[in-house]
Amino acid sequence: MSKLLKFEEFGLFLLSIFLFSQLSYAWWVYPLLILAPDLGMIGYLFGPGAGSVSYNTTHHKGLASAFIAIGLLSSAPVLALVGVIMLGHSSADRVLGYGLKYPDSFQHTHLGWIGRWKESEPSAG
């Protein structure tokens, strides 16, 4: 991913920290929960198709933004917290090169292949 896109993702990560600071939670809640979206990987126990759906759901920035907006507009801080954590985690993942998953393989992301496939992308089929 280009450096500009990584810089943008890092900015979104910092935005999530700022948004968290506007909520009334103790500072340690953010680092405690920042890896929670990776629970979406549990879906891979049921195969790559189900895994990609559950992983992508917990790493979707549009869904994170909706949670933040609904939480703030309806005075439901727990929903805003869920969204802020999803946004921060997903942005940090994108900085590190991890993207949303395709249903064929965990290593196949919208940013390209990760892991051992990174050097030479496997052929389709």
CSV table of C-alpha atoms in Angstrom, one decimal:
chain,number,residue,atom,x,y,z
A,1,MET,CA,0.0,0.0,0.0
A,2,SER,CA,1.3,3.4,-0.8
A,3,LYS,CA,2.8,5.5,2.0
A,4,LEU,CA,0.1,8.1,1.5
A,5,LEU,CA,-2.7,5.6,2.2
A,6,LYS,CA,-0.8,4.3,5.2
A,7,PHE,CA,-0.5,7.8,6.5
A,8,GLU,CA,-4.2,8.3,6.0
A,9,GLU,CA,-5.0,5.1,7.9
A,10,PHE,CA,-2.6,6.2,10.7
A,11,GLY,CA,-4.6,9.5,10.9
A,12,LEU,CA,-7.8,7.5,11.3
A,13,PHE,CA,-6.2,5.5,14.1
A,14,LEU,CA,-5.3,8.8,15.8
A,15,LEU,CA,-8.8,10.0,15.2
A,16,SER,CA,-10.1,6.9,17.0
A,17,ILE,CA,-8.0,7.8,20.0
A,18,PHE,CA,-9.3,11.3,20.0
A,19,LEU,CA,-12.9,10.1,19.7
A,20,PHE,CA,-12.3,7.7,22.6
A,21,SER,CA,-10.9,10.6,24.7
A,22,GLN,CA,-14.3,12.3,24.3
A,23,LEU,CA,-16.1,9.3,25.8
A,24,SER,CA,-16.4,8.9,29.5
A,25,TYR,CA,-14.4,5.6,29.8
A,26,ALA,CA,-11.1,5.1,31.7
A,27,TRP,CA,-8.0,5.3,29.5
A,28,TRP,CA,-7.2,1.6,30.0
A,29,VAL,CA,-10.4,0.5,28.2
A,30,TYR,CA,-9.0,1.4,24.8
A,31,PRO,CA,-5.9,-0.8,25.0
A,32,LEU,CA,-7.9,-3.5,26.7
A,33,LEU,CA,-10.4,-3.7,23.8
A,34,ILE,CA,-8.3,-2.7,20.8
A,35,LEU,CA,-7.8,-6.3,19.7
A,36,ALA,CA,-11.5,-7.3,20.2
A,37,PRO,CA,-12.4,-7.0,16.5
A,38,ASP,CA,-10.1,-9.9,15.8
A,39,LEU,CA,-12.7,-12.1,17.5
A,40,GLY,CA,-14.2,-12.1,14.0
A,41,MET,CA,-11.6,-14.6,13.1
A,42,ILE,CA,-13.6,-17.2,15.0
A,43,GLY,CA,-15.7,-17.5,11.9
A,44,TYR,CA,-12.8,-19.2,10.1
A,45,LEU,CA,-13.6,-22.3,12.3
A,46,PHE,CA,-16.5,-22.7,9.9
A,47,GLY,CA,-14.5,-22.2,6.7
A,48,PRO,CA,-13.1,-19.4,4.7
A,49,GLY,CA,-16.4,-18.1,3.4
A,50,ALA,CA,-18.0,-17.8,6.9
A,51,GLY,CA,-14.7,-16.5,8.2
A,52,SER,CA,-14.4,-13.7,5.7
A,53,VAL,CA,-18.0,-12.6,6.5
A,54,SER,CA,-17.4,-12.5,10.3
A,55,TYR,CA,-13.9,-11.0,10.0
A,56,ASN,CA,-15.1,-8.3,7.5
A,57,THR,CA,-18.1,-7.4,9.7
A,58,THR,CA,-15.8,-6.7,12.7
A,59,HIS,CA,-13.3,-4.8,10.5
A,60,HIS,CA,-15.7,-2.7,8.4
A,61,LYS,CA,-15.1,1.1,8.8
A,62,GLY,CA,-18.6,2.0,7.5
A,63,LEU,CA,-20.1,-0.1,10.2
A,64,ALA,CA,-17.7,1.4,12.7
A,65,SER,CA,-18.8,4.9,11.6
A,66,ALA,CA,-22.5,3.9,11.9
A,67,PHE,CA,-21.9,2.7,15.5
A,68,ILE,CA,-20.1,5.9,16.4
A,69,ALA,CA,-22.8,8.1,14.9
A,70,ILE,CA,-25.7,6.1,16.4
A,71,GLY,CA,-24.0,6.0,19.8
A,72,LEU,CA,-23.3,9.7,19.9
A,73,LEU,CA,-26.7,10.8,18.5
A,74,SER,CA,-28.7,8.5,20.8
A,75,SER,CA,-26.6,9.0,23.9
A,76,ALA,CA,-25.6,5.4,23.9
A,77,PRO,CA,-21.8,5.6,24.7
A,78,VAL,CA,-21.3,1.8,24.5
A,79,LEU,CA,-22.3,1.9,20.8
A,80,ALA,CA,-19.9,4.8,20.2
A,81,LEU,CA,-17.2,2.8,22.1
A,82,VAL,CA,-17.8,-0.2,19.8
A,83,GLY,CA,-17.4,2.0,16.7
A,84,VAL,CA,-14.3,3.8,18.0
A,85,ILE,CA,-12.6,0.4,18.8
A,86,MET,CA,-13.6,-1.0,15.4
A,87,LEU,CA,-12.2,2.2,13.6
A,88,GLY,CA,-9.0,2.2,15.6
A,89,HIS,CA,-8.3,-1.5,15.1
A,90,SER,CA,-9.2,-1.6,11.4
A,91,SER,CA,-7.1,1.5,10.7
A,92,ALA,CA,-4.1,0.0,12.6
A,93,ASP,CA,-4.6,-3.2,10.6
A,94,ARG,CA,-4.5,-1.3,7.3
A,95,VAL,CA,-1.3,0.5,8.3
A,96,LEU,CA,0.2,-2.9,8.9
A,97,GLY,CA,-1.0,-4.2,5.5
A,98,TYR,CA,-4.0,-6.3,6.7
A,99,GLY,CA,-7.2,-5.7,4.8
A,100,LEU,CA,-10.7,-7.1,4.4
A,101,LYS,CA,-10.8,-10.8,3.4
A,102,TYR,CA,-11.9,-12.5,0.3
A,103,PRO,CA,-13.9,-15.7,0.8
A,104,ASP,CA,-11.2,-18.0,-0.8
A,105,SER,CA,-8.4,-17.5,1.7
A,106,PHE,CA,-7.5,-15.7,4.9
A,107,GLN,CA,-4.3,-14.5,3.2
A,108,HIS,CA,-6.2,-12.9,0.3
A,109,THR,CA,-7.2,-9.3,1.2
A,110,HIS,CA,-8.4,-6.3,-0.6
A,111,LEU,CA,-4.9,-4.9,-0.2
A,112,GLY,CA,-3.3,-7.9,-1.8
A,113,TRP,CA,-1.9,-11.2,-0.4
A,114,ILE,CA,-0.3,-11.4,3.1
A,115,GLY,CA,1.9,-14.0,4.7
A,116,ARG,CA,3.8,-16.5,2.7
A,117,TRP,CA,1.8,-15.6,-0.4
A,118,LYS,CA,3.1,-12.0,-0.4
A,119,GLU,CA,6.2,-12.7,-2.4
A,120,SER,CA,4.4,-14.5,-5.2
A,121,GLU,CA,0.6,-14.3,-5.5
A,122,PRO,CA,-1.0,-17.8,-6.1
A,123,SER,CA,-2.8,-18.3,-9.3
A,124,ALA,CA,-6.6,-18.3,-9.2
A,125,GLY,CA,-8.3,-21.6,-9.4
